[in-house]
XYZ file of C-alpha atoms in Angstrom:
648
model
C -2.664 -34.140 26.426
C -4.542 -33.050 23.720
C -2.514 -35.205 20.883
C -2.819 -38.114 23.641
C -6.744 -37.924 24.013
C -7.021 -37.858 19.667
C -4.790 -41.174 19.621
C -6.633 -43.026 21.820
C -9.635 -41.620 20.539
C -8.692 -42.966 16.962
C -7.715 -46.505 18.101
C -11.033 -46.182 19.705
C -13.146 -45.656 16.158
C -11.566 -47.670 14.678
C -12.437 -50.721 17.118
C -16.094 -49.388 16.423
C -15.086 -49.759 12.630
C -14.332 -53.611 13.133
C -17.404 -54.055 15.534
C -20.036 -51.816 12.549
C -18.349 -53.682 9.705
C -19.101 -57.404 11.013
C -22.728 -55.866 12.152
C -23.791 -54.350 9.191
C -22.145 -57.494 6.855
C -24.393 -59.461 9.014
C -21.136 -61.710 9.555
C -20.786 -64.694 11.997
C -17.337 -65.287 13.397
C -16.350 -68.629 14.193
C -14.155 -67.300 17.473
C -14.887 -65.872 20.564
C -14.259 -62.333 20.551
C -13.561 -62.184 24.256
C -10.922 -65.323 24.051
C -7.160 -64.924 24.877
C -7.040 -64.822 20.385
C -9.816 -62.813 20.483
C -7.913 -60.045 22.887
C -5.318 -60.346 20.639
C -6.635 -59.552 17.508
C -8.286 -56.305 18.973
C -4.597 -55.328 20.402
C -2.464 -56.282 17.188
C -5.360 -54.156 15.645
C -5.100 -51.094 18.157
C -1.000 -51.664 17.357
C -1.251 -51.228 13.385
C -3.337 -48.597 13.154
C -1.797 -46.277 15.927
C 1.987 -47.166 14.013
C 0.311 -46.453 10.651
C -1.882 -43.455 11.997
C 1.741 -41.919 13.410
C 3.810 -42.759 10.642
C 0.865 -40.813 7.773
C 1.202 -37.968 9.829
C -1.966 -37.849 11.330
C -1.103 -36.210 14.350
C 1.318 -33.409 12.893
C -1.927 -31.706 11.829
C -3.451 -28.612 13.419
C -7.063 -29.709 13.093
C -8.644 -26.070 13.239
C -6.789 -25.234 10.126
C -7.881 -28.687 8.401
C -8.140 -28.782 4.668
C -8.682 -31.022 1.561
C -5.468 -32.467 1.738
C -5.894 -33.295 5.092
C -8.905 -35.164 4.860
C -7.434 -37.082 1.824
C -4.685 -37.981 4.893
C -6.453 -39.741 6.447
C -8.741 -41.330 3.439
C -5.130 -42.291 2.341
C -4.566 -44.161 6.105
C -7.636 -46.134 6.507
C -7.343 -47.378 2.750
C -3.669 -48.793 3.617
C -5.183 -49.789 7.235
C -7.879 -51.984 5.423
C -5.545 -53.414 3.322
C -2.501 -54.087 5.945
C -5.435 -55.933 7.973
C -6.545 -57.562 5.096
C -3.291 -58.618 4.555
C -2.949 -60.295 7.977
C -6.097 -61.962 7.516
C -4.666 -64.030 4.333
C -2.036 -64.877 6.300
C -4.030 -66.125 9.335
C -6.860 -67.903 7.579
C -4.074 -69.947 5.481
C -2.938 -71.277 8.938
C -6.465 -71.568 10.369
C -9.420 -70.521 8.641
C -12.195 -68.590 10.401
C -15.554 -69.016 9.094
C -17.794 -65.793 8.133
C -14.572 -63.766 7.503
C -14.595 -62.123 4.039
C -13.886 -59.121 1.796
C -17.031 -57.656 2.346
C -16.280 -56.896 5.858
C -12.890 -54.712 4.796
C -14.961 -53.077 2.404
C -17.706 -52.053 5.210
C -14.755 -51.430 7.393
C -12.848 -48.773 5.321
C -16.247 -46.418 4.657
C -16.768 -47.070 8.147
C -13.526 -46.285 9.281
C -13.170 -43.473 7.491
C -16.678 -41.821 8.230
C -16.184 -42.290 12.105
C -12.428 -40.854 12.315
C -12.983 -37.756 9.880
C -15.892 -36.765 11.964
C -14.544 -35.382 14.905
C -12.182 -33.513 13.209
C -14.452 -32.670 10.251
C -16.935 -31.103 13.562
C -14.160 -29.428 15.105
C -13.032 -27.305 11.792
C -16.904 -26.830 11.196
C -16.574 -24.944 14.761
C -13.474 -23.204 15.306
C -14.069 -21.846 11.679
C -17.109 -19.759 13.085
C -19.804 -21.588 11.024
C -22.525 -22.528 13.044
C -22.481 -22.029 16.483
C -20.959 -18.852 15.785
C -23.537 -17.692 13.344
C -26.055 -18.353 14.811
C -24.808 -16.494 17.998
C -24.312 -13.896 16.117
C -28.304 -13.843 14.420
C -29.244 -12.297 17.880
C -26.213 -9.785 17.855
C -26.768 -8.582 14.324
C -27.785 -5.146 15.513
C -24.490 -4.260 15.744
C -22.534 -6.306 12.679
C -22.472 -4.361 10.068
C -24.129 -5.587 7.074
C -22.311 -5.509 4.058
C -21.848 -6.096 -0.094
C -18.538 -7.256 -1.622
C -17.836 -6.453 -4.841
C -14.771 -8.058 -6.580
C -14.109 -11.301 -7.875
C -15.831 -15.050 -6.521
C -12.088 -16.214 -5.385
C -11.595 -13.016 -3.332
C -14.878 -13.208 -1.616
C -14.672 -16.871 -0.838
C -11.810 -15.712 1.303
C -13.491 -12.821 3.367
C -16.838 -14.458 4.201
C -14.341 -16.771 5.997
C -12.364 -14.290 7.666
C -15.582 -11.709 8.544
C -17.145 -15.114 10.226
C -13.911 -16.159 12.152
C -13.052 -12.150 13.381
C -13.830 -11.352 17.103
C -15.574 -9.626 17.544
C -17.659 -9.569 14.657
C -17.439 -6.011 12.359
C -19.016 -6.893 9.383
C -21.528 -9.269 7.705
C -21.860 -10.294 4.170
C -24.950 -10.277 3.027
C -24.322 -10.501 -0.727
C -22.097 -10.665 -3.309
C -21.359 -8.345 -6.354
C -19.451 -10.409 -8.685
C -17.119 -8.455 -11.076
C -16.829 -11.747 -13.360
C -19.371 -11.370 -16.566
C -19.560 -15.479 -16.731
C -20.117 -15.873 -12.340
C -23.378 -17.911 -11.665
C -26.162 -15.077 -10.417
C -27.888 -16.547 -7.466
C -25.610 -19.245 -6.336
C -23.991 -19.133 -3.134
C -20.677 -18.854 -1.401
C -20.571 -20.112 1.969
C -24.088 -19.600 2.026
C -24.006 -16.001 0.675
C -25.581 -15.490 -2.468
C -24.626 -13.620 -5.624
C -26.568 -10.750 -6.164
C -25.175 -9.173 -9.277
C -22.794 -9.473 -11.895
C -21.390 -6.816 -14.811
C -22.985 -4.718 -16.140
C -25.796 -4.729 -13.571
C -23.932 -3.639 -10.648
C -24.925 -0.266 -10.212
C -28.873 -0.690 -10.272
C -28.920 -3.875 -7.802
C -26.767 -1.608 -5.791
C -29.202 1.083 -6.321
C -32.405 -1.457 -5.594
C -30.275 -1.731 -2.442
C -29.997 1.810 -1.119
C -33.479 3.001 -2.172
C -34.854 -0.553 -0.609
C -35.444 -2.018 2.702
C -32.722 -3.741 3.154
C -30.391 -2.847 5.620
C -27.060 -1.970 4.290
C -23.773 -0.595 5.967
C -20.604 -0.993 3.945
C -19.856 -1.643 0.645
C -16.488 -3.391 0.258
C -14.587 -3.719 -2.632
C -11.631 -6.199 -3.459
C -8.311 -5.775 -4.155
C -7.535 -3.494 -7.701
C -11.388 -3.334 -7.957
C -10.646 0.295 -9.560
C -8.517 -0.830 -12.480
C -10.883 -3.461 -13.358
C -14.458 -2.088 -12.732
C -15.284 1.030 -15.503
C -18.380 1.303 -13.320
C -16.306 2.167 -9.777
C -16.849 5.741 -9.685
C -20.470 5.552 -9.424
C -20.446 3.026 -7.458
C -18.788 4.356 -5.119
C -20.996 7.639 -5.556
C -24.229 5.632 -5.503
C -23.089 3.989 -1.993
C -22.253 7.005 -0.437
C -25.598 9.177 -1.393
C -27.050 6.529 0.328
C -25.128 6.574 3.149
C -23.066 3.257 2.786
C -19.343 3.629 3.505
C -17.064 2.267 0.871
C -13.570 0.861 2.188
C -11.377 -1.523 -0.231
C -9.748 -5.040 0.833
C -6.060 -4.801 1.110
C -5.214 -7.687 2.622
C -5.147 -10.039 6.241
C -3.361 -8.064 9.489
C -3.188 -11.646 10.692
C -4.174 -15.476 9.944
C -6.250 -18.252 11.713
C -9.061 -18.040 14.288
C -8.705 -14.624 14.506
C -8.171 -13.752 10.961
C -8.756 -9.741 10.373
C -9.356 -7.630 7.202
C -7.478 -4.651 6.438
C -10.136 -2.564 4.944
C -8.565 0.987 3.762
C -10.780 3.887 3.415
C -11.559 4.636 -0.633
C -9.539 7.907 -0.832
C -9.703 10.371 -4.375
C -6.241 9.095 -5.273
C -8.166 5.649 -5.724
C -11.126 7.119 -7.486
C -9.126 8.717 -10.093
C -7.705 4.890 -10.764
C -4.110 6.361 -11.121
C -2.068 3.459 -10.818
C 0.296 3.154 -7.945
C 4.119 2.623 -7.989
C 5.524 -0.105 -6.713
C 8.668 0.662 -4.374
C 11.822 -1.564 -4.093
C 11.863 -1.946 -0.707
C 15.199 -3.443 -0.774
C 16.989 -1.096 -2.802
C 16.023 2.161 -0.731
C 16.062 0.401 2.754
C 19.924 -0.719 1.829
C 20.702 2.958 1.070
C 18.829 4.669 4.279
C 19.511 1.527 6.603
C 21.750 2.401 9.388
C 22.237 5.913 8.199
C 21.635 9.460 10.186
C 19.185 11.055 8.165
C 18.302 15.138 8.326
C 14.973 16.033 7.094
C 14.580 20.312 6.518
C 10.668 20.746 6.635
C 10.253 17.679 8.055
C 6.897 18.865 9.710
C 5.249 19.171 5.844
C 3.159 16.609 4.102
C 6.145 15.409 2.149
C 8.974 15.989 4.917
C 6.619 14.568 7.155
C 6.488 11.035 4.967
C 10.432 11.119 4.448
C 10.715 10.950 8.407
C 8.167 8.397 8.642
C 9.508 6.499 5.598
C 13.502 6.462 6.509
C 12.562 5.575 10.085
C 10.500 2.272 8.643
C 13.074 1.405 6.330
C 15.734 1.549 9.682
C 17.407 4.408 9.604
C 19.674 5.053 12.415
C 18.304 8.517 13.615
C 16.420 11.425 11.813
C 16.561 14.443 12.640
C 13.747 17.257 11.480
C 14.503 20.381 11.393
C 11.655 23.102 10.895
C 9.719 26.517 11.757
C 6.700 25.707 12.832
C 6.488 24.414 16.491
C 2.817 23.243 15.960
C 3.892 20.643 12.702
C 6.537 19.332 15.210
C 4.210 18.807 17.565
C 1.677 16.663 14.704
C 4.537 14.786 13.433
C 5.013 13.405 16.511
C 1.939 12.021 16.757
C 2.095 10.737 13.045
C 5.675 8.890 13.991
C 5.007 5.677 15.252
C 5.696 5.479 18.973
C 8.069 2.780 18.994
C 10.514 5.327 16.435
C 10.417 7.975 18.775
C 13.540 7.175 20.619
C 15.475 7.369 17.006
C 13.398 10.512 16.147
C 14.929 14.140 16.986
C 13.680 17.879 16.598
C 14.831 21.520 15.753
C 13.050 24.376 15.641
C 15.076 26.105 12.688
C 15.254 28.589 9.793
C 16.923 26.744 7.406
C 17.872 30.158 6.086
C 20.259 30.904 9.092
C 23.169 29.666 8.486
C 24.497 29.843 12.250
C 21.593 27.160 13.102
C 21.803 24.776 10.370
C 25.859 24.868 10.325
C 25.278 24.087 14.472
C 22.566 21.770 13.980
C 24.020 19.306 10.908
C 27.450 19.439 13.223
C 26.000 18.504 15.950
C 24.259 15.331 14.031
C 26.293 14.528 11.801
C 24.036 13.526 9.002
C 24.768 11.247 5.952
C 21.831 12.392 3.917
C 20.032 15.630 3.537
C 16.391 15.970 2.178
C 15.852 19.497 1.897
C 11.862 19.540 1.764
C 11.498 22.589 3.331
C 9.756 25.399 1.357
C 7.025 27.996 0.589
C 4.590 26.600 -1.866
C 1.520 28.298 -2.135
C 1.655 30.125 -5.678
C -0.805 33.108 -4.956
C 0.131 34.396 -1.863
C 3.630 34.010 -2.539
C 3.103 36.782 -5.028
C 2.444 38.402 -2.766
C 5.009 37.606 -0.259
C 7.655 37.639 -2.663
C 11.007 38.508 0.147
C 9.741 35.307 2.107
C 9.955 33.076 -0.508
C 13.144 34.079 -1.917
C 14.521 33.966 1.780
C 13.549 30.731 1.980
C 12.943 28.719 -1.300
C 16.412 30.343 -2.581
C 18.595 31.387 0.352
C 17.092 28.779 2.929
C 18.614 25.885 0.041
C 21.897 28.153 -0.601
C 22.494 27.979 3.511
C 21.926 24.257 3.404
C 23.394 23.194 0.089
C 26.697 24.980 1.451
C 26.305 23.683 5.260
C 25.810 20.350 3.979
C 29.117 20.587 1.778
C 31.577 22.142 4.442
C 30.403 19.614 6.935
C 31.259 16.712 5.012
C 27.313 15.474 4.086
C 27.592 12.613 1.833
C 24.429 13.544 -0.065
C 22.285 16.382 -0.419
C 18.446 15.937 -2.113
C 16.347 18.934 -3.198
C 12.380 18.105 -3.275
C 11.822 20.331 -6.394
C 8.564 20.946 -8.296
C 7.443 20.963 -11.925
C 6.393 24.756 -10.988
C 10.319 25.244 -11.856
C 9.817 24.174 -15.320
C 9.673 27.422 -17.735
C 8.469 29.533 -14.163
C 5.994 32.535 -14.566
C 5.384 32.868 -10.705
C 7.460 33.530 -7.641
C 7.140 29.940 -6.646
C 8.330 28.338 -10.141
C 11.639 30.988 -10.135
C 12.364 30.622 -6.783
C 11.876 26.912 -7.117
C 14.003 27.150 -10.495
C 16.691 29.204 -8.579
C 16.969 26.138 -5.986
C 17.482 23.839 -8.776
C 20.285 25.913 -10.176
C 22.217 26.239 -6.669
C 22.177 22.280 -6.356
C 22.918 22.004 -10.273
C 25.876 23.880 -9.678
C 27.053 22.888 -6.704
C 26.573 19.063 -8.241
C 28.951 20.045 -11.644
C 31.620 21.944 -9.491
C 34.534 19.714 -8.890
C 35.630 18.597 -5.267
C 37.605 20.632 -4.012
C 36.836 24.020 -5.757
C 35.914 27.096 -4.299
C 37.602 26.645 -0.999
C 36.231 23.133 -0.609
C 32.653 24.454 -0.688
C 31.772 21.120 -3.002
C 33.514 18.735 -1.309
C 32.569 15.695 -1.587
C 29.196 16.037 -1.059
C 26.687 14.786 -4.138
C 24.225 17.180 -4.918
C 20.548 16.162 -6.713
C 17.130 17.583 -7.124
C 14.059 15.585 -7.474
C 11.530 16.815 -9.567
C 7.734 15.920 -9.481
C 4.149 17.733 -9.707
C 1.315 17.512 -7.262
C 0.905 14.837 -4.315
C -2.453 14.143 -3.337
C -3.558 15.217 0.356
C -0.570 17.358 1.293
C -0.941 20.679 2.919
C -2.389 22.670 0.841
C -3.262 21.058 -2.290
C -6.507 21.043 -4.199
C -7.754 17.989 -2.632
C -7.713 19.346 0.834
C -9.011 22.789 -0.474
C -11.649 20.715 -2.192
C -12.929 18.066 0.477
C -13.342 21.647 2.969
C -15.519 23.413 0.387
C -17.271 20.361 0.136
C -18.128 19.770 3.352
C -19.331 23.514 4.313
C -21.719 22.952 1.314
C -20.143 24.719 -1.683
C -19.446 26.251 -3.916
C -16.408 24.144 -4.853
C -14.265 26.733 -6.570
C -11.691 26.330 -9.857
C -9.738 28.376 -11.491
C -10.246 27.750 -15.109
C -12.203 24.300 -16.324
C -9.436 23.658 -18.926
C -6.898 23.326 -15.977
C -5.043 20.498 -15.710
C -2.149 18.793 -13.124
C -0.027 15.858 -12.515
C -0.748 13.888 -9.852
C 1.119 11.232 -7.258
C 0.202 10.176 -3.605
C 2.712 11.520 -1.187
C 4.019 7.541 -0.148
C 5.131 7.393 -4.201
C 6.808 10.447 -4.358
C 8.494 9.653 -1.068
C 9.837 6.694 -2.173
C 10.473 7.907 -5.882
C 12.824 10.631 -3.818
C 14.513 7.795 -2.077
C 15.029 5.896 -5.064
C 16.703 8.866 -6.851
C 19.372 9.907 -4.712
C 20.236 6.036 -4.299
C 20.464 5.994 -7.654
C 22.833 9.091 -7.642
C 24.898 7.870 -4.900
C 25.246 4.253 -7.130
C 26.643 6.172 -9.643
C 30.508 7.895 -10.338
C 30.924 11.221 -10.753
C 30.468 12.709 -14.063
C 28.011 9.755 -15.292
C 24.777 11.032 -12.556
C 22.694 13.623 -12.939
C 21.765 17.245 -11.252
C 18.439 16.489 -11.814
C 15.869 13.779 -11.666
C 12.595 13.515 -12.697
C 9.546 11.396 -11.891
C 7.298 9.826 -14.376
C 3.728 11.164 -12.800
C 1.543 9.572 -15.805
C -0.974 11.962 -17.583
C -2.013 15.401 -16.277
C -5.779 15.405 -14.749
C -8.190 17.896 -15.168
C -8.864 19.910 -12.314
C -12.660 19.722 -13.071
C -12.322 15.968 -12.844
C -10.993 16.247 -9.465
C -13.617 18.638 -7.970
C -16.669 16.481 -9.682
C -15.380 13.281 -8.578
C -14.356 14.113 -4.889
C -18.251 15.280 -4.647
C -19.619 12.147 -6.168
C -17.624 10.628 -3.360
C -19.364 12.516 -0.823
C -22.452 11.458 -1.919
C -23.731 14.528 -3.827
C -24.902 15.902 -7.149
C -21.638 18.371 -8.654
C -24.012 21.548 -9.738
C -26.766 20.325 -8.782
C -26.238 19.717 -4.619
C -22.720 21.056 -4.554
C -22.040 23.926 -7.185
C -18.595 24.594 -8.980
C -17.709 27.958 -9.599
C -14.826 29.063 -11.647
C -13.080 32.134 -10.396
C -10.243 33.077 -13.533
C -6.908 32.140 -13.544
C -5.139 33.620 -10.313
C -1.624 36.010 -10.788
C 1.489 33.246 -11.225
C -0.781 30.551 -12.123
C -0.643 28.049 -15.164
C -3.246 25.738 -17.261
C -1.101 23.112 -17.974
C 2.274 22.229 -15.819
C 5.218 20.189 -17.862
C 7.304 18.364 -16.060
C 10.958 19.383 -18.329
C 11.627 22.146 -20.600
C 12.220 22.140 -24.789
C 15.952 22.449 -23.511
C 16.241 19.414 -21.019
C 16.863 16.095 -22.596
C 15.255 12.868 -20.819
C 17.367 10.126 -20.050
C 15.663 6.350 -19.798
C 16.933 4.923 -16.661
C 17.052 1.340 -15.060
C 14.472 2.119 -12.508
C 10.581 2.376 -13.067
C 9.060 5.685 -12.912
C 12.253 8.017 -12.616
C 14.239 10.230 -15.359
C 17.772 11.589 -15.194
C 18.055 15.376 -17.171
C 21.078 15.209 -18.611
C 20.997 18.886 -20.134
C 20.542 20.789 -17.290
C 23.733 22.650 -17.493
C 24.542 25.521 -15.177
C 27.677 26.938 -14.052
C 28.903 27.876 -10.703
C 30.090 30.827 -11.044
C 26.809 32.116 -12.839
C 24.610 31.538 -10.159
C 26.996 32.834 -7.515
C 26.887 35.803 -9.363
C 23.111 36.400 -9.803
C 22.762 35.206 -6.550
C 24.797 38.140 -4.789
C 22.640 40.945 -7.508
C 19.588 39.346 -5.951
C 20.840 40.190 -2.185
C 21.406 43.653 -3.419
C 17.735 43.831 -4.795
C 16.166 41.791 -1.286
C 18.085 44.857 0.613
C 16.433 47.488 -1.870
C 13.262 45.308 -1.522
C 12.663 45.821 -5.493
C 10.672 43.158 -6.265
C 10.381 43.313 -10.546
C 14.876 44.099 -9.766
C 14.746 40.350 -7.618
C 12.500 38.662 -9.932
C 14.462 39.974 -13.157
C 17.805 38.219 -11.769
C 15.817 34.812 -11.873
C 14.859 35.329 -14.932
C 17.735 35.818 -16.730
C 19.357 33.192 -14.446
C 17.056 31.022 -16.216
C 17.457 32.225 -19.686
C 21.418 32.683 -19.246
C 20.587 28.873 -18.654
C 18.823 27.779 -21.158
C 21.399 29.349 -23.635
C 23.898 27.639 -22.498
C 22.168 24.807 -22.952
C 21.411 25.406 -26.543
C 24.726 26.414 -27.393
C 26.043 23.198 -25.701
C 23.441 20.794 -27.348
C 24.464 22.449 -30.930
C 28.087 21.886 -30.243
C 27.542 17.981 -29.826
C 27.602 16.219 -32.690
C 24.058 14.415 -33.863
C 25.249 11.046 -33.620
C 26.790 11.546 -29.692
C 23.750 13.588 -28.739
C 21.672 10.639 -30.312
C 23.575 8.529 -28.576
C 22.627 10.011 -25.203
């Protein structure tokens, strides 16, 4: 009905076309308009234009999503109209002519025509695209639209002025424009909203704006704003002391009339401008994709993301096993709710090996993440037997479950606290790495089929922002109770990754490892986590973000280095070689050399100490586990000739 009621209103314009053009050309037609010719001319008319309108595609269009090329349509149609009808005209007049017919009148007729059928339309778009009536609807309703500043580039603002005026119901307002380009025009206007500022004078209009009168709400920023703006830190501080929330443009959840922004929240990870990884989505969805996937402290920040992750990228099931009934509990409100049916639980130690050997046989899993550890490095000095129960022992039970069962692949989230440890966390996280190292060089078959043929990695990587735990969560509490924000040493330094890279880094890894034959993979990979960051950068930055002064409305106090605790993490030791691979971001160490038999060995004196509860006897067998190690890494590195190792 709707197409119907345009046709016949175009074959109705442009009748008004004919009757305007002989009016205003002040022309005097020899014929009766109302005669049996005249009737005909006006239907042979209605005829040609409805065939030509058809046949341009003038009625394929959806008119509320009109643009230039549409309009040049139908400039295109009446310009081959005026000229088919001119056309006939030649032809008639050489048969009969008809006085006060001339080219004047098709001239007339095609501005006419074209005015008078691009109206409507032209109207319509001007309507459904929330610029007038709209607006001005809204003028009475701006008490609650938020008013807001954009700051990014012309071409990204264009865009959401259109989509902030089209949303329903309305969220936010621009009311100016902070242009990042140095050459944009300063007070012209974009749909009506002007330019306010450009470089370098961004920060003190945006300061005019918080100490001013004007109302202000929300200060959005566009897309990669923090690569490109040196300025974006205080910016961002500057909006929040004055109250002004500061989200970031992402992208459009959907398109059309009710077009919405997804605005994400300006988190410390941004602030810091460490630039993100980009995943290949279809490389790790083809390895997890239809696979059963077990998750061992899958209730953590990072097991928590792996579950989350593997069920997006369509795993078959995963199954998380952990200790801590109240994590279960939050992760099922993290999953989303349509995953839950492919999402299963257990309650676990992952250091009992009757569970875990019931649990993966009962599920029958095709990869193992093994997330689940104790990470805190000071009070794991303290509580040295839990974390060799469950950093070492809890990843010998799986490690050897997951081979006697028949797992395809086994992952071990390791740390760069492993690298050259001096705390209970670093040997105990070194001590995993050796189990899976060894397990991974063992040949199938060997030891009474404990390796199987099960592939054994570890993944290595530093800090993820926001997990349990880590200095960003200890930070944003101190903050908020007022202070003091408290560091360790103001020479500190750490790497840093957000918990979605890391997760996907993982992923990427152990496809990588499962691509590859035995003998040419590695025990251990490592990710690439950029430059370390000072600690002290951290702690000021996250309270510029909340809108205070560091030392002045938020003190820092620095307490001393704490017992286990380093300055400066590295990420591989003097002895472990880096190998390039294909993939962005991720290492193989190809010199991480440990035998089997050496760490079965060790591993049965440090039982003997755990019973004896000796804790300098435990922590002396992961030592020189580590060192017995590194020798024979050094004495296997010599023995290669320069040109092979070179080579490598």
């Amino acid at each position: 009905m709707r197409r119907g009621f345009i046709m016949v209103q175009d074959v109705v314009m442009v009748l008004i076309a004919v009757a305007l053009s002989l009016v205003l050309s002040r022309s005097n037609l020899s014929f009766d308009a109302l005669s049996s010719a005249g009737l005909l001319t006006w239907a042979s008319i209605v005829l040609i234009s409805h065939l030509l309108f058809r046949s341009c595609g003038l009625y394929t269009t959806v008119w509320r999503f009109a643009s230039t090329p549409d309009f040049f349509n139908i400039l295109k149609s009446c310009a081959i109209l005026t000229c088919a009808l001119y056309a006939v005209s030649l032809v008639v007049r050489f048969f009969e002519p008809v006085a006060g017919l001339n080219e004047r009148q098709f001239i007339v007729f095609f501005l006419v025509s074209f005015t008078i059928i691009s109206a409507p339309r032209l109207f319509y778009r001007f309507l459904r695209d929330g610029a007038s009536w709209g607006i001005l609807n809204r003028k009475t309703d701006r008490a609650r639209t938020k008013q807001a500043l954009f700051v990014g580039r012309l071409g990204e603002a264009d865009l959401i002025i259109r989509f902030t005026r089209t949303a329903e119901p309305a969220d936010h307002s621009i009311a100016g424009i902070m242009a990042t380009e140095r050459d944009a025009p300063l007070g012209t206007r974009i749909q009506g909203v002007p330019v306010v500022a450009t470089r370098p004078r961004l920060i003190d209009v945006l300061e005019d704006y918080t100490s001013g009168t004007q109302s202000l709400d929300l200060l959005i920023f566009g897309s990669g704003a923090e690569h490109e703006i040196e300025e974006y830190s205080e910016l961002v501080r500057v909006a929040r002391h004055g109250d002004i929330a500061v989200v970031q443009f992402s992208g459009l959840s959907q398109l059309g009339q009710e077009g919405k922004l997804v605005l994400d929240a300006v988190e410390m990870e941004t602030i810091l401008r460490r630039p993100t990884v980009p995943s290949d989505i279809e490389r790790i969805g083809a390895f997890v994709g239809g696979k059963r996937v077990l998750v061992t402290g899958g209730a953590g920040s990072i097991g928590r993301t792996l579950v989350k992750r593997s069920l997006e990228l369509g795993a078959e099931a995963v199954l998380v096993a952990d200790n801590s009934e109240f994590g279960i509990f939050q992760l099922s409100q993290y999953v989303d709710e349509k995953d839950h049916d492919r999402l299963k639980v257990r309650i676990v130690d992952v250091a009992d090996r009757r569970q875990m050997t019931r649990v993966v046989t009962e599920f029958k899993p095709d990869i193992i993440f093994h997330a689940a550890a104790l990470k805190h490095v000071p009070l794991l000095e303290e509580n040295w037997e839990s974390a060799i129960q469950t950093n070492v022992f809890g990843t010998l039970v799986c490690a050897e479950v997951a081979a006697k069962c028949g797992v395809a692949q086994f992952v071990l989230v390791s740390s760069d606290k492993a690298v050259d440890p001096t705390s209970v966390l670093g040997m105990t996280k070194r001590a995993a790495e050796q189990i899976v190292s060894g397990l991974h060089g063992m040949p199938a078959g060997e030891a009474g089929g404990r390796r199987a043929a099960t592939k054994f990695i570890a993944v290595r990587f530093g800090n993820v922002f926001g997990s349990n735990g880590s200095v960003a969560t200890i930070f944003q509490a101190q903050i908020e109770a007022g202070g003091p924000v408290t560091i360790t040493d103001r020479r500190m330094t750490r790497y840093f990754m957000t918990v979605a890279e890391a997760v996907d880094l993982v992923i990427m890894s152990a496809a990588d490892a499962a691509s590859r034959p035995a003998g040419q993979d590695y025990a251990v990979y490592m990710l690439d986590m950029g430059k370390p960051v000072p600690i002290l950068e951290v702690a000021e930055t996250m309270i510029r973000m909340s809108g205070k002064s560091p030392y002045t409305d938020i003190p820092i106090r620095f307490t001393g280095i704490r017992p286990g605790e380093k300055l400066h993490e590295t990420l591989h030791g003097e002895d472990e070689e880096l190998v390039e691979l294909s993939i962005s971001k991720i290492f193989g160490l190809s010199t991480d050399v440990v035998q089997w038999s050496d760490v079965h060995a060790a591993l049965a004196a440090l039982q003997q100490s755990m019973k004896s509860q000796d804790k300098a006897a435990s922590l002396a067998v992961l030592a020189d586990l580590d060192r017995a190690t590194k020798a024979r890494t050094t004495v296997s590195q010599d023995m290669i000739p320069k040109a092979a190792g070179q080579a490598s």
